[in-house]
Short mmCIF file of C-alpha atoms in Angstrom, two decimals:
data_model
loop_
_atom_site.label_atom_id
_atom_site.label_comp_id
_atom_site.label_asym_id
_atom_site.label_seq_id
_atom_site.Cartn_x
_atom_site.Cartn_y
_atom_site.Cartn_z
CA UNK D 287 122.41 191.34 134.50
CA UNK D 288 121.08 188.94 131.88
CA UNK D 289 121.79 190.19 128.28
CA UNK D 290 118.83 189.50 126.40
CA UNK D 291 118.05 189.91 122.54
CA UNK D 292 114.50 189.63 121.24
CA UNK D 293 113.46 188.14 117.99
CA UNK D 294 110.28 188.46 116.61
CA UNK D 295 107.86 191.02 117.47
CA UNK D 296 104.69 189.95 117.44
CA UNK D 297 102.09 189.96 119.77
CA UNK D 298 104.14 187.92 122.46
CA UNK D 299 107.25 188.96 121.14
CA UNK D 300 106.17 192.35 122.13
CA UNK D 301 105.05 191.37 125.80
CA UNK D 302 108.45 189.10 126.27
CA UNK D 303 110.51 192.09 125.58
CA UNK D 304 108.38 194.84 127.57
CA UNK D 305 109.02 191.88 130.37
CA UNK D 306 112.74 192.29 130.45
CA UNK D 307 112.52 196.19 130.12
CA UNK D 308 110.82 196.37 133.69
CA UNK D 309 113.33 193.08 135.26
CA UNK D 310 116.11 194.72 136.66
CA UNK D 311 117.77 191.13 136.17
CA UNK D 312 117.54 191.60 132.44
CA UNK D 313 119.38 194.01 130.37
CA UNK D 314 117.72 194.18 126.83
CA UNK D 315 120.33 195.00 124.54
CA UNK D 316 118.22 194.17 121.31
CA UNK D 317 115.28 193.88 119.33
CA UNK D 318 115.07 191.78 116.01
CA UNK D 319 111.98 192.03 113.45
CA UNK D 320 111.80 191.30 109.82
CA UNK D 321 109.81 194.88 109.85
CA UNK D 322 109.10 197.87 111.53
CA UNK D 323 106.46 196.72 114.19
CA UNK D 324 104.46 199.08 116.68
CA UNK D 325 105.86 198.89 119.89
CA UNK D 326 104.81 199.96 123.44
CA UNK D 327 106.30 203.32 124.48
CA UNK D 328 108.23 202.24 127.13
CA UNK D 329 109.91 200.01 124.68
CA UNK D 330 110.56 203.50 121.92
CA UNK D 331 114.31 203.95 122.50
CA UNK D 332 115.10 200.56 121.06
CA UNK D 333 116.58 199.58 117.80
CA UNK D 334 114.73 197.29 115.96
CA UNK D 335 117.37 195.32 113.55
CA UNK D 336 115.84 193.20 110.31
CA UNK D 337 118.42 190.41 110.22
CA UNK D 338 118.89 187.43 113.37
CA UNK D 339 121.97 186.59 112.80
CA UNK D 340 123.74 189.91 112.15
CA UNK D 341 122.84 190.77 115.55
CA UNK D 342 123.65 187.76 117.53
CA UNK D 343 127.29 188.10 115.62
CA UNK D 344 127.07 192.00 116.96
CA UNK D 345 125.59 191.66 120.06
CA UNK D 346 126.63 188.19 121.44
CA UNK D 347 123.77 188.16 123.93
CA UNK D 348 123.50 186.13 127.17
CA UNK D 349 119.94 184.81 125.99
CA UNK D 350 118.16 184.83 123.27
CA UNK D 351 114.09 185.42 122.76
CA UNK D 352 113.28 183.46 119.58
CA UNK D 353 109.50 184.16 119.33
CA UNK D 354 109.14 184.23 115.36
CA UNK D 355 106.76 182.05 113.42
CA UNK D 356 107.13 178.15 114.22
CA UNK D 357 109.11 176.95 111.72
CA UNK D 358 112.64 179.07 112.33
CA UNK D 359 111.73 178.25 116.12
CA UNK D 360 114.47 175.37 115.91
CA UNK D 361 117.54 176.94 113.81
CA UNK D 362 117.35 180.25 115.54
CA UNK D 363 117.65 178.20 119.22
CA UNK D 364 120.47 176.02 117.90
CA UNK D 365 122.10 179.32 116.78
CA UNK D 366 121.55 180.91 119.76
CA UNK D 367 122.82 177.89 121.57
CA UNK D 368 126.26 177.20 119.50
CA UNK D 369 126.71 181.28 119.95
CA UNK D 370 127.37 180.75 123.68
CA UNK D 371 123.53 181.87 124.86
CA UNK D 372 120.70 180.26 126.72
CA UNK D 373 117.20 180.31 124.60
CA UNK D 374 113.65 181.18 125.63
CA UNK D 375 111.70 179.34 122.65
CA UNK D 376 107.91 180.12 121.92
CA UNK D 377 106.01 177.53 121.66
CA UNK D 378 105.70 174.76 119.52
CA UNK D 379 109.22 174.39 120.12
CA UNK D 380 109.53 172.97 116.73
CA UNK D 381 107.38 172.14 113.58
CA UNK D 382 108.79 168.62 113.23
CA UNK D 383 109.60 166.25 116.58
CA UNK D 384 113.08 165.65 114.92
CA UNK D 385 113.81 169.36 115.10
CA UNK D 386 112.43 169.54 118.74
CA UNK D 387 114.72 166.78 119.76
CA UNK D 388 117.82 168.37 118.09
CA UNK D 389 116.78 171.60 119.79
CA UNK D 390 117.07 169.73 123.50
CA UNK D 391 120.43 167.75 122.03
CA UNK D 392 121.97 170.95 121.64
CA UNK D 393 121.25 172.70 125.01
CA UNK D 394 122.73 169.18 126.30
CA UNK D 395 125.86 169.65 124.44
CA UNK D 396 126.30 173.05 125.47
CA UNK D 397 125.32 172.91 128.36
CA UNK D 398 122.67 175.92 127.78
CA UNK D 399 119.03 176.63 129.26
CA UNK D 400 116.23 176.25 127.43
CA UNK D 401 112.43 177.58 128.27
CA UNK D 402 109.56 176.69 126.52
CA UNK D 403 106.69 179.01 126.32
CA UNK D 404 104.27 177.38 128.25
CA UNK D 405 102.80 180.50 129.84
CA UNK D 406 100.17 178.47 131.57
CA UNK D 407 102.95 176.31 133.97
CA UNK D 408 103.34 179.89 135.51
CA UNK D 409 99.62 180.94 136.04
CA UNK D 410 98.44 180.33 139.20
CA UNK D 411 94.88 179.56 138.17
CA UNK D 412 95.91 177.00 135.56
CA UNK D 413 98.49 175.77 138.65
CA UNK D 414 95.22 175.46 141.05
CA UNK D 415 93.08 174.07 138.57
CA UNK D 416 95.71 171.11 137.45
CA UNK D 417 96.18 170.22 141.25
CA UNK D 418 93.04 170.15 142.04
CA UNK D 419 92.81 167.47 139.35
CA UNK D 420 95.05 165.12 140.40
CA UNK D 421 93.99 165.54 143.99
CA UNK D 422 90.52 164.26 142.30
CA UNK D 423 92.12 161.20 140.67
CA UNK D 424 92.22 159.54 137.63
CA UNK D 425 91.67 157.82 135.23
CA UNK D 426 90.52 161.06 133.46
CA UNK D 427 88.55 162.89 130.60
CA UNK D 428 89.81 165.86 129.03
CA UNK D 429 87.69 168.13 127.63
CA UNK D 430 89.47 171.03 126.23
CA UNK D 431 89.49 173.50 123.48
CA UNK D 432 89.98 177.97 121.85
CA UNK D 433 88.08 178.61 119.39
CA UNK D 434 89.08 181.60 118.27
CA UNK D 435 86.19 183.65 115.66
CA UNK D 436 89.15 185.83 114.51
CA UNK D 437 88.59 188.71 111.61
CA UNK D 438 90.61 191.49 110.36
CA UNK D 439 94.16 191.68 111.69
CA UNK D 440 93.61 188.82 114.02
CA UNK D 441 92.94 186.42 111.14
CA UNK D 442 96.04 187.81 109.03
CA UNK D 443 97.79 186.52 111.61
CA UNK D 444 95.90 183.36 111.86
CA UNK D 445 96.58 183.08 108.08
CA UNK D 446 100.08 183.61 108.77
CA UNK D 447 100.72 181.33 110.96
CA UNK D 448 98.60 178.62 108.98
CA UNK D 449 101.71 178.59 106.15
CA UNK D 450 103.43 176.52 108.62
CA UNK D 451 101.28 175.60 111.37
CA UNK D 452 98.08 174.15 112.07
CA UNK D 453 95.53 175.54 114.84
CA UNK D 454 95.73 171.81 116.28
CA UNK D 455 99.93 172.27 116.86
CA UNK D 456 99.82 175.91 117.51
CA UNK D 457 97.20 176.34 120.74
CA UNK D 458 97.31 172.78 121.18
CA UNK D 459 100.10 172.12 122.93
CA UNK D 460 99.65 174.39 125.55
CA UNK D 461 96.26 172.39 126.79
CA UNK D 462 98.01 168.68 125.82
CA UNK D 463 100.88 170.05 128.25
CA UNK D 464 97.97 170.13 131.00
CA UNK D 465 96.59 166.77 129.95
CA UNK D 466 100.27 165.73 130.73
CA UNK D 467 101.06 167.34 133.94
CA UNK D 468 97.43 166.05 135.07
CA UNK D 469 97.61 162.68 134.40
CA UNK D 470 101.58 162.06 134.09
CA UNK D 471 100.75 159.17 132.17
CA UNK D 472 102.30 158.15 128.51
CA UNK D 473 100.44 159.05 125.20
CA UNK D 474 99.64 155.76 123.48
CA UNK D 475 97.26 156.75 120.41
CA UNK D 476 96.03 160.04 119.45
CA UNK D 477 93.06 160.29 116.58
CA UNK D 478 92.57 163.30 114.01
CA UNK D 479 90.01 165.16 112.00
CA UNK D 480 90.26 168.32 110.54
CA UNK D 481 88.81 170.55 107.69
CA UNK D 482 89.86 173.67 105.59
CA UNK D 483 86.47 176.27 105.64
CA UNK D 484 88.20 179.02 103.31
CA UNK D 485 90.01 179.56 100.70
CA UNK D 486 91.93 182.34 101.88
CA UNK D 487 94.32 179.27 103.11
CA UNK D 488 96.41 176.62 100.86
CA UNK D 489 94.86 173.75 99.95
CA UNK D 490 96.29 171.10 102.39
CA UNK D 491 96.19 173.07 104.93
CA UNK D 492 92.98 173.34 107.64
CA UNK D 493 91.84 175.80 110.16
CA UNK D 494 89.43 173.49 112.07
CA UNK D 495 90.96 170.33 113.87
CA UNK D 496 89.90 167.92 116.58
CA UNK D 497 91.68 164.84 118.17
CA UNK D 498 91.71 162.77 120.72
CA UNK D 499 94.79 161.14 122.52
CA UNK D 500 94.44 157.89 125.29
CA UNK D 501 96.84 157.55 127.55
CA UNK D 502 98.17 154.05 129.26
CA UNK D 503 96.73 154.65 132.48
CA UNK D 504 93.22 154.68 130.62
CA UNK D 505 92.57 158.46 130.67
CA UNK D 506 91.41 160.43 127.02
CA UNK D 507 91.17 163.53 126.20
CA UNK D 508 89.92 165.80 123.02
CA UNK D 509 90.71 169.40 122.08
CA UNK D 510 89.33 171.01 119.21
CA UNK D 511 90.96 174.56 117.35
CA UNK D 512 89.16 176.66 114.78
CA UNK D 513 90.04 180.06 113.48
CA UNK D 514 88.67 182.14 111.34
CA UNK D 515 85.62 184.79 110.77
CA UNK D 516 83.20 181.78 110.12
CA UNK D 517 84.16 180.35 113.65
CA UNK D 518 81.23 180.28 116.37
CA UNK D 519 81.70 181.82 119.64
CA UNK D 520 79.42 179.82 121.42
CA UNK D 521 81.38 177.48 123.72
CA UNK D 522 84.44 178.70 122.43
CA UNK D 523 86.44 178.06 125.59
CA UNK D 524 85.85 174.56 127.06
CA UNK D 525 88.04 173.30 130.05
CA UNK D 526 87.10 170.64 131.96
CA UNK D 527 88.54 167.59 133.45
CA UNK D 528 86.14 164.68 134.70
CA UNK D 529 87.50 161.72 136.59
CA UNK D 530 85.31 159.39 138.49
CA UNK D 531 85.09 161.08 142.35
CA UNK D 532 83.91 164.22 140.12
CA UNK D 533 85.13 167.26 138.04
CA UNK D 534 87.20 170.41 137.91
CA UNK D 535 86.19 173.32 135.31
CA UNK D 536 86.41 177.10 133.78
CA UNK D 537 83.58 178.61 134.18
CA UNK D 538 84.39 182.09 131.65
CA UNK D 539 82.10 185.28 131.78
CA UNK D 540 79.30 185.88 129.62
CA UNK D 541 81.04 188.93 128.16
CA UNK D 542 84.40 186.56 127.14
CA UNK D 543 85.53 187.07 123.37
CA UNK D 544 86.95 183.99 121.58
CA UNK D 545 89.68 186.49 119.77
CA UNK D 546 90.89 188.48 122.78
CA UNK D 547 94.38 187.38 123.54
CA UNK D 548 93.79 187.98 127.36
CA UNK D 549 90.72 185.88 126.97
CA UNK D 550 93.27 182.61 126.31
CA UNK D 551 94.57 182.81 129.88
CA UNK D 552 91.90 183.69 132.03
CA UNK D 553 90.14 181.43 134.48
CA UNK D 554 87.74 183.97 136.26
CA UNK D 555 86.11 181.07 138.11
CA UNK D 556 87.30 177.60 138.93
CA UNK D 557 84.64 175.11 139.85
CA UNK D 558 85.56 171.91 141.56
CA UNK D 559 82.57 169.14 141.80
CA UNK D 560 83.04 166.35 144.01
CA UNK D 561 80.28 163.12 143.63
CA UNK D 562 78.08 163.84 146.58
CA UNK D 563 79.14 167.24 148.11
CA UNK D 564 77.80 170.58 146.61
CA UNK D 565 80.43 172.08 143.98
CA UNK D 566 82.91 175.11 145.25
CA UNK D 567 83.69 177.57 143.16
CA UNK D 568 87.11 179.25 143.79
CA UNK D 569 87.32 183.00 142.58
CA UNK D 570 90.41 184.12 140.13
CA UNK D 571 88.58 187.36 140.26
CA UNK D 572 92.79 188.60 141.38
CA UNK D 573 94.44 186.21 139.13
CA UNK D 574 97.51 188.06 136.70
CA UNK D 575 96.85 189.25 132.92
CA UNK D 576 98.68 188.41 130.08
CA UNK D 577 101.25 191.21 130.56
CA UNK D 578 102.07 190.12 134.34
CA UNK D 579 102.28 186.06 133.01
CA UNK D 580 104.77 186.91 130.32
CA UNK D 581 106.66 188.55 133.11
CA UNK D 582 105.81 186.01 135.15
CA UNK D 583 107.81 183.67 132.79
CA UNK D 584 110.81 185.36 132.47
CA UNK D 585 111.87 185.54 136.35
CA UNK D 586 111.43 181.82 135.64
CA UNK D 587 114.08 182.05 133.07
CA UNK D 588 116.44 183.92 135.06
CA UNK D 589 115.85 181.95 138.10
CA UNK D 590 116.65 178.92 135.51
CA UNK D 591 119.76 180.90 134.43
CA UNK D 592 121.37 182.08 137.11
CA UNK D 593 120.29 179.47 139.94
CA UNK D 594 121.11 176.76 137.04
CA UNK D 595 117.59 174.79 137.27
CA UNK D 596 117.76 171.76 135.88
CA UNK D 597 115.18 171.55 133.03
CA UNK D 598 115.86 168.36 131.52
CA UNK D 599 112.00 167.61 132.69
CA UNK D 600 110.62 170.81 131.28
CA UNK D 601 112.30 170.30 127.66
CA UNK D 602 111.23 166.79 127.34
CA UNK D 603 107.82 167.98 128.06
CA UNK D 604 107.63 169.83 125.15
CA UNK D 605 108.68 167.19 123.52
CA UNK D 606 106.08 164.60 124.07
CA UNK D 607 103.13 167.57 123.64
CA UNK D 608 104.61 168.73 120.51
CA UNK D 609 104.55 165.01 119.64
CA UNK D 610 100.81 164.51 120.31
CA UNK D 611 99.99 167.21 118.52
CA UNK D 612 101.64 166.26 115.46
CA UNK D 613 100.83 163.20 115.40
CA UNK D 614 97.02 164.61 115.70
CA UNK D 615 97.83 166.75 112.54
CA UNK D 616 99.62 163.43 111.03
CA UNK D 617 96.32 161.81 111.62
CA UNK D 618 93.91 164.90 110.47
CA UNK D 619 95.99 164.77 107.33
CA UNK D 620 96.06 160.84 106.42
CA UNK D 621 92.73 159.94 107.82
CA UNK D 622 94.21 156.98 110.44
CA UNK D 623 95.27 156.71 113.86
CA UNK D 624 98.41 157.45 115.04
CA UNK D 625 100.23 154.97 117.40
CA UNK D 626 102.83 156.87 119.91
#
């Protein structure tokens, strides 16, 4: 068994470690959160400890869960790593592409595993729709974004996690990640706007972004973020991909909510159009919630773990999305394209 400790119980916190509770190849030994969160009962008989590295020290896990807020994403996997344990990561794996990199030099070094939380490499919708895709062929257009018209204790957390990261970087890599895998072409110039629409956030920071990134093989793309009580749900949840022998899309439900976490995952109906044949439309009507994608993800890690995958592919990955997407922010922030 895999002895895993959790840190950071937050809303995927939470599902990561409920994950390893039911995998018999885990054995959750424990649970680290600056407070006292509300767990699911299944999950009661836990200790929850306040302090990360008092409990590595204690409890010198086999891997380590780091799904705090982005910018101790980096330190606590280097930790982890030089304590002898493999890392799970949430994503963005970093808040600066320096720290991502020394994240990736370390499990090098150490020869350790790391897994990035890209939940939607394991979802077999998101799997259909990307081949699909390429089966279509490029070049392509990307037109992706989550708007999310968050209020109450959804946008405290959205407030939260705008003191270190920006809608653009936080969702955004996730849907640059499918650009990526779609096109497996290299990011040559990405292009930023953004603006702040409260003042419940600091001044340089923003809760509305767009950009654009081209890639060398001629393919672009956009993704827009907003979040916040003044967001619109209308077209909240655009995912398409256009290339010239036709198009592959989400089509969501009327009833879809822009601030319902399962909402972020869900395909319900994939429709492929080819130029001159009447579109199909492929039913996800079976496809797996959140709960069953975050466990999902971790037999992935312990596949990685004990059949030692090689992930050198996966962790460079998050690399170069992490890198668009700051360089998008980069942009939003000084008004000029970024090279890559």
């Amino acid at each position: 068994m895999i002895r895993v400790m959790v840190a950071g119980l937050g809303t995927m916190g939470r599902s990561h470690a409920l994950a390893y509770h039911r995998n018999p190849a885990f054995d959750l030994v424990g649970l680290v959160n600056r407070s006292t969160p509300k767990l699911d009962p299944a999950l009661d008989g836990y200790v929850v400890e306040p302090v990360f590295h008092a409990a590595l020290t204690r409890l010198k896990p086999d891997l380590v869960n780091v799904s705090t807020y982005s910018d101790s994403h980096a330190d606590y996997a280097v930790a982890a790593m030089e304590a002898g344990a493999h890392v799970f990561v949430e994503k963005p794996l970093a808040t600066t592409v320096a720290d991502a990199r020394r994240v990736v030099d370390c499990a090098k070094a150490n020869g350790r595993k790391v897994v990035v939380g890209y939940i939607l490499r394991h979802h077999p919708s998101w799997m259909r729709m990307i081949a699909e895709a390429r089966a279509l062929g490029g070049p392509y257009v990307f037109r992706l974004n989550l708007n999310q018209q968050s209020s109450g204790p959804t946008w405290e957390v959205h407030k939260t996690l705008m003191q270190t990261t920006s809608p653009l970087v936080d969702c955004g890599v996730h849907y640059v990640d499918v650009m990526c895998q779609i096109t497996d072409a290299k990011p040559v110039e990405v292009r930023g706007m953004g603006l702040r629409l409260s003042n419940e956030i600091a001044p340089d920071m923003y809760n509305y972004g767009h950009f654009q990134v081209l890639f060398e093989d001629g393919s672009v793309g956009w993704y827009e973020a907003g979040w916040g009580p003044m967001m619109s749900d209308t077209a909240f949840f655009v995912k398409d991909v256009v290339s010239p022998n036709g198009a592959v899309s989400i089509k969501m439900p009327e009833s879809a909510r822009s601030d319902d976490h399962s909402t972020h995952t869900m395909t319900q109906t994939i429709r492929v159009h080819r130029v001159g044949q009447p579109d199909q439309d492929l039913s996800m009507a079976d496809e797996p919630g959140h709960q069953e994608l975050c466990e999902r993800e971790q037999a992935f890690v312990a596949r990685a773990i004990t059949e030692d995958l090689d992930l050198t592919r996966h962790m460079e990955d998050a690399v170069q999305s992490l890198a668009i997407c700051l360089a998008a922010d980069e942009s939003v922030r000084s008004g000029h394209p970024v090279k890559l």
